[in-house]
Tab-separated table of C-alpha atoms in Angstrom:
chain	number	residue	atom	x	y	z
W	105	MET	CA	4.417	17.819	36.432
W	106	ASP	CA	0.997	16.631	35.241
W	107	GLN	CA	0.454	15.028	38.662
W	108	ARG	CA	1.092	18.370	40.377
W	109	LYS	CA	-1.339	20.128	38.064
W	110	ASP	CA	-3.919	17.434	38.765
W	111	TRP	CA	-3.363	17.836	42.529
W	112	THR	CA	-3.865	21.603	42.257
W	113	ARG	CA	-7.051	21.138	40.240
W	114	LYS	CA	-8.413	18.714	42.829
W	115	GLN	CA	-7.486	21.114	45.635
W	116	THR	CA	-9.767	23.728	44.091
W	117	GLN	CA	-12.487	21.105	43.919
W	118	LEU	CA	-11.835	20.178	47.564
W	119	ARG	CA	-12.441	23.748	48.743
W	120	LYS	CA	-15.790	23.775	46.974
W	121	LEU	CA	-16.903	20.370	48.235
W	122	LEU	CA	-16.111	21.094	51.882
W	123	THR	CA	-18.311	24.189	51.882
W	124	ALA	CA	-21.077	23.080	49.506
W	125	LYS	CA	-24.319	21.788	50.989
W	126	GLY	CA	-24.612	18.002	50.942
W	127	CYS	CA	-21.054	17.428	49.689
W	128	PHE	CA	-19.135	17.083	52.948
W	129	GLU	CA	-18.565	13.323	52.836
W	130	GLN	CA	-17.370	13.534	49.245
W	131	GLY	CA	-15.087	16.366	50.263
W	132	MET	CA	-13.608	14.364	53.115
W	133	GLN	CA	-12.836	11.455	50.796
W	134	LEU	CA	-11.039	13.845	48.473
W	135	PHE	CA	-9.203	15.409	51.413
W	136	LEU	CA	-7.751	12.038	52.386
W	137	GLN	CA	-6.498	11.543	48.823
W	138	GLN	CA	-4.999	15.027	48.641
W	139	HIS	CA	-3.423	14.620	52.059
W	140	ALA	CA	-1.898	11.244	51.189
W	141	ALA	CA	-0.263	12.773	48.111
W	142	VAL	CA	1.691	15.244	50.266
W	143	HIS	CA	3.074	12.474	52.481
W	144	THR	CA	5.149	9.404	51.864
W	145	HIS	CA	3.422	6.564	50.042
W	146	LYS	CA	3.917	4.463	53.194
W	147	ILE	CA	1.068	6.156	55.082
W	148	ALA	CA	-1.475	5.352	52.349
W	149	PRO	CA	-0.192	2.497	50.160
W	150	ASP	CA	-3.218	2.765	47.864
W	151	SER	CA	-2.444	6.368	46.923
W	152	GLU	CA	-1.524	6.913	43.289
W	153	TRP	CA	1.287	9.418	43.809
W	154	SER	CA	3.487	10.904	46.533
W	155	LEU	CA	5.055	14.330	46.101
W	156	GLN	CA	7.206	13.694	49.167
W	157	ASP	CA	8.651	10.497	47.720
W	158	ASP	CA	9.395	12.291	44.454
W	159	ALA	CA	11.079	15.158	46.305
W	160	LEU	CA	13.347	12.820	48.305
W	161	ALA	CA	14.052	10.188	45.652
W	162	GLY	CA	17.689	9.158	45.583
W	163	LEU	CA	18.908	11.788	48.048
W	164	THR	CA	21.390	11.043	50.811
W	165	ASP	CA	20.960	12.362	54.342
W	166	THR	CA	23.803	14.772	53.663
W	167	GLN	CA	21.996	16.216	50.649
W	168	ILE	CA	18.756	16.524	52.615
W	169	ARG	CA	20.611	18.670	55.165
W	170	ILE	CA	22.079	21.085	52.582
W	171	CYS	CA	20.985	24.724	52.595
W	172	PRO	CA	21.636	25.586	48.913
W	173	ARG	CA	22.628	29.164	49.704
W	174	PRO	CA	22.970	31.192	52.910
W	175	GLY	CA	19.451	32.014	54.054
W	176	ASP	CA	17.830	29.198	52.058
W	177	ASN	CA	15.892	26.378	53.688
W	178	SER	CA	17.168	22.820	53.482
W	179	ILE	CA	14.907	19.902	52.603
W	180	ALA	CA	15.362	18.732	56.205
W	181	TRP	CA	14.014	22.019	57.511
W	182	LEU	CA	11.082	21.906	55.071
W	183	LEU	CA	10.183	18.418	56.322
W	184	TRP	CA	10.451	19.598	59.931
W	185	HIS	CA	8.375	22.715	59.312
W	186	THR	CA	5.569	20.972	57.414
W	187	ALA	CA	5.382	18.136	59.933
W	188	ARG	CA	5.261	20.514	62.885
W	189	ILE	CA	2.634	22.758	61.284
W	190	GLU	CA	0.456	19.751	60.493
W	191	ASP	CA	0.923	18.335	63.978
W	192	ILE	CA	-0.192	21.516	65.747
W	193	THR	CA	-3.072	22.296	63.401
W	194	LEU	CA	-4.676	19.038	62.309
W	195	ASN	CA	-3.781	16.871	65.298
W	196	PHE	CA	-4.022	19.441	68.098
W	197	LEU	CA	-6.415	22.155	66.886
W	198	VAL	CA	-8.752	20.136	64.656
W	199	LEU	CA	-8.714	16.638	66.155
W	200	GLU	CA	-8.049	17.917	69.704
W	201	ARG	CA	-5.395	15.290	70.241
W	202	CYS	CA	-2.016	15.440	71.891
W	203	GLN	CA	0.638	16.405	69.372
W	204	ILE	CA	2.606	13.439	68.042
W	205	LEU	CA	5.782	15.264	69.100
W	206	SER	CA	4.539	15.157	72.700
W	207	SER	CA	3.981	11.410	72.673
W	208	GLY	CA	6.552	8.682	73.095
W	209	ASP	CA	10.215	9.578	72.723
W	210	TRP	CA	10.032	11.679	69.566
W	211	ALA	CA	11.995	14.595	70.978
W	212	LEU	CA	14.863	12.281	71.902
W	213	ARG	CA	14.753	10.441	68.575
W	214	LEU	CA	14.731	13.621	66.526
W	215	GLY	CA	17.673	15.081	68.397
W	216	VAL	CA	16.318	18.628	68.213
W	217	PRO	CA	15.619	20.367	71.554
W	218	LEU	CA	12.838	22.476	70.042
W	219	ARG	CA	9.092	22.414	69.532
W	220	ASP	CA	9.004	25.581	67.431
W	221	VAL	CA	7.303	25.106	64.045
W	222	GLY	CA	9.855	27.491	62.573
W	223	ALA	CA	7.668	30.367	61.423
W	224	ALA	CA	10.121	33.018	62.646
W	225	MET	CA	13.435	31.163	62.482
W	226	ASP	CA	16.489	32.942	61.131
W	227	ALA	CA	19.147	31.426	58.864
W	228	THR	CA	21.281	30.257	61.798
W	229	GLN	CA	18.388	28.398	63.409
W	230	VAL	CA	17.445	26.797	60.087
W	231	ALA	CA	21.038	25.651	59.616
W	232	ASP	CA	21.178	24.289	63.177
W	233	ILE	CA	18.057	22.167	62.751
W	234	SER	CA	19.275	20.966	59.361
W	235	ALA	CA	22.567	19.825	60.884
W	236	GLN	CA	21.230	18.361	64.145
W	237	VAL	CA	18.012	16.535	63.272
W	238	SER	CA	18.068	12.777	62.712
W	239	ILE	CA	16.893	12.384	59.119
W	240	SER	CA	15.525	8.880	59.673
W	241	ALA	CA	13.599	10.022	62.753
W	242	LEU	CA	12.359	13.111	60.898
W	243	LYS	CA	10.915	10.973	58.104
W	244	ALA	CA	9.329	8.685	60.695
W	245	TYR	CA	7.886	11.629	62.643
W	246	ARG	CA	6.356	13.166	59.525
W	247	ALA	CA	4.843	9.789	58.626
W	248	ALA	CA	3.449	9.382	62.156
W	249	VAL	CA	1.819	12.815	61.935
W	250	GLY	CA	0.313	11.900	58.578
W	251	ARG	CA	-1.031	8.554	59.798
W	252	SER	CA	-2.635	10.202	62.806
W	253	VAL	CA	-4.398	12.681	60.542
W	254	GLN	CA	-5.521	9.975	58.104
W	255	THR	CA	-7.148	7.938	60.880
W	256	GLY	CA	-8.601	10.909	62.757
W	257	ILE	CA	-9.886	13.186	60.019
W	258	GLY	CA	-11.821	10.349	58.436
W	259	LYS	CA	-14.043	10.342	61.535
W	260	LEU	CA	-14.595	14.113	61.602
W	261	THR	CA	-18.262	15.029	61.278
W	262	GLU	CA	-19.645	17.985	59.382
W	263	ARG	CA	-20.781	19.541	62.649
W	264	GLN	CA	-17.307	19.207	64.137
W	265	ALA	CA	-15.734	20.661	60.990
W	266	LYS	CA	-17.775	23.830	61.499
W	267	GLU	CA	-16.565	24.318	65.086
W	268	ILE	CA	-14.459	27.409	65.707
W	269	VAL	CA	-10.908	27.091	67.030
W	270	SER	CA	-10.694	29.676	69.797
W	271	ALA	CA	-7.832	32.084	70.379
W	272	ALA	CA	-7.422	30.545	73.849
W	273	THR	CA	-6.832	27.111	72.324
W	274	VAL	CA	-4.285	28.489	69.866
W	275	HIS	CA	-2.549	30.363	72.687
W	276	LYS	CA	-1.698	27.020	74.294
W	277	LEU	CA	0.659	26.472	71.355
W	278	MET	CA	2.536	29.614	72.326
W	279	GLU	CA	2.652	28.544	75.959
W	280	ASP	CA	4.249	25.188	75.116
W	281	GLY	CA	6.746	26.652	72.651
W	282	SER	CA	5.196	25.272	69.476
W	283	ILE	CA	4.658	28.810	68.190
W	284	SER	CA	7.545	31.167	68.900
W	285	PRO	CA	6.993	34.477	70.728
W	286	GLN	CA	8.564	35.990	67.601
W	287	ALA	CA	5.629	34.731	65.501
W	288	PRO	CA	2.477	36.065	67.232
W	289	TRP	CA	1.008	36.699	63.790
W	290	LEU	CA	0.763	32.933	63.259
W	291	ALA	CA	-1.318	32.504	66.406
W	292	GLU	CA	-3.567	35.349	65.281
W	293	PHE	CA	-3.906	33.790	61.818
W	294	TYR	CA	-5.033	30.449	63.271
W	295	SER	CA	-7.419	31.905	65.862
W	296	ASN	CA	-11.200	31.931	65.439
W	297	ARG	CA	-11.133	29.809	62.293
W	298	PRO	CA	-13.554	26.957	61.576
W	299	LYS	CA	-11.808	23.605	61.713
W	300	VAL	CA	-12.603	22.966	58.055
W	301	PHE	CA	-10.320	25.885	57.140
W	302	PHE	CA	-7.275	23.901	58.257
W	303	LEU	CA	-8.007	20.950	55.980
W	304	THR	CA	-7.302	22.856	52.784
W	305	ARG	CA	-4.824	25.261	54.352
W	306	ILE	CA	-2.458	22.578	55.608
W	307	THR	CA	-2.600	20.337	52.546
W	308	SER	CA	-1.771	23.370	50.396
W	309	HIS	CA	1.016	24.304	52.827
W	310	ASN	CA	2.521	20.827	52.512
W	311	PHE	CA	2.249	20.962	48.729
W	312	LEU	CA	3.966	24.354	48.574
W	313	HIS	CA	6.963	23.325	50.661
W	314	LEU	CA	7.359	19.851	49.165
W	315	SER	CA	7.389	21.505	45.745
W	316	GLN	CA	10.239	23.674	47.043
W	317	ALA	CA	11.980	20.502	48.210
W	318	ALA	CA	11.530	18.965	44.764
W	319	ARG	CA	13.178	22.002	43.167
W	320	ILE	CA	16.107	21.739	45.586
W	321	ARG	CA	16.425	18.037	44.761
W	322	ALA	CA	16.509	18.810	41.035
W	323	LYS	CA	19.466	21.159	41.578
W	324	LEU	CA	21.277	18.695	43.834
W	325	VAL	CA	20.875	15.824	41.405
W	326	LYS	CA	21.960	18.001	38.493
W	327	THR	CA	25.195	18.974	40.230
W	328	LYS	CA	26.186	15.437	41.301
């Protein structure tokens, strides 16, 4: 728990550093640390702590697929959702790269015929993804997204971080199915934001959902 409190404290510091004059490089170094903590230890072996590894420790694939109650998200869905959100925002919108999901054979490996980040999914869709997705491929996909961000964001300049992500660029994510037509509010939320906004937004998003996964794990382990 102390590690989570420390992460939250540093996240507040990160927001200040990324906007304070003359502190951008220091902020980017802290971003990489904060980002590594909300991914598996494998993407940054020198990181001190991994919330993801804690949240998945000792769980079987079957447990990762479990929706604790009707309408609840499974850990599998939380991993899918956080990986997809990070892929479309940090890789596509900020780094202006092809999404990891669009490269190689990820769609085939994952076994899920969707690109949707899940912002407007109902309980049936959540359950379907939880049941269908390859857990090993899902872990690998999330790690690949994280590695791409670690290598790319480290090269982001302060000038680039201030660039605005246009509504037209975000709309491409609706055209390719990454953002569902049922979630236009998400496209609006991401539009006309400076790229630096996504650095703290997405790390906090990962932290929020991995913390949910950790709470699910605690219940699953307790009932074994």
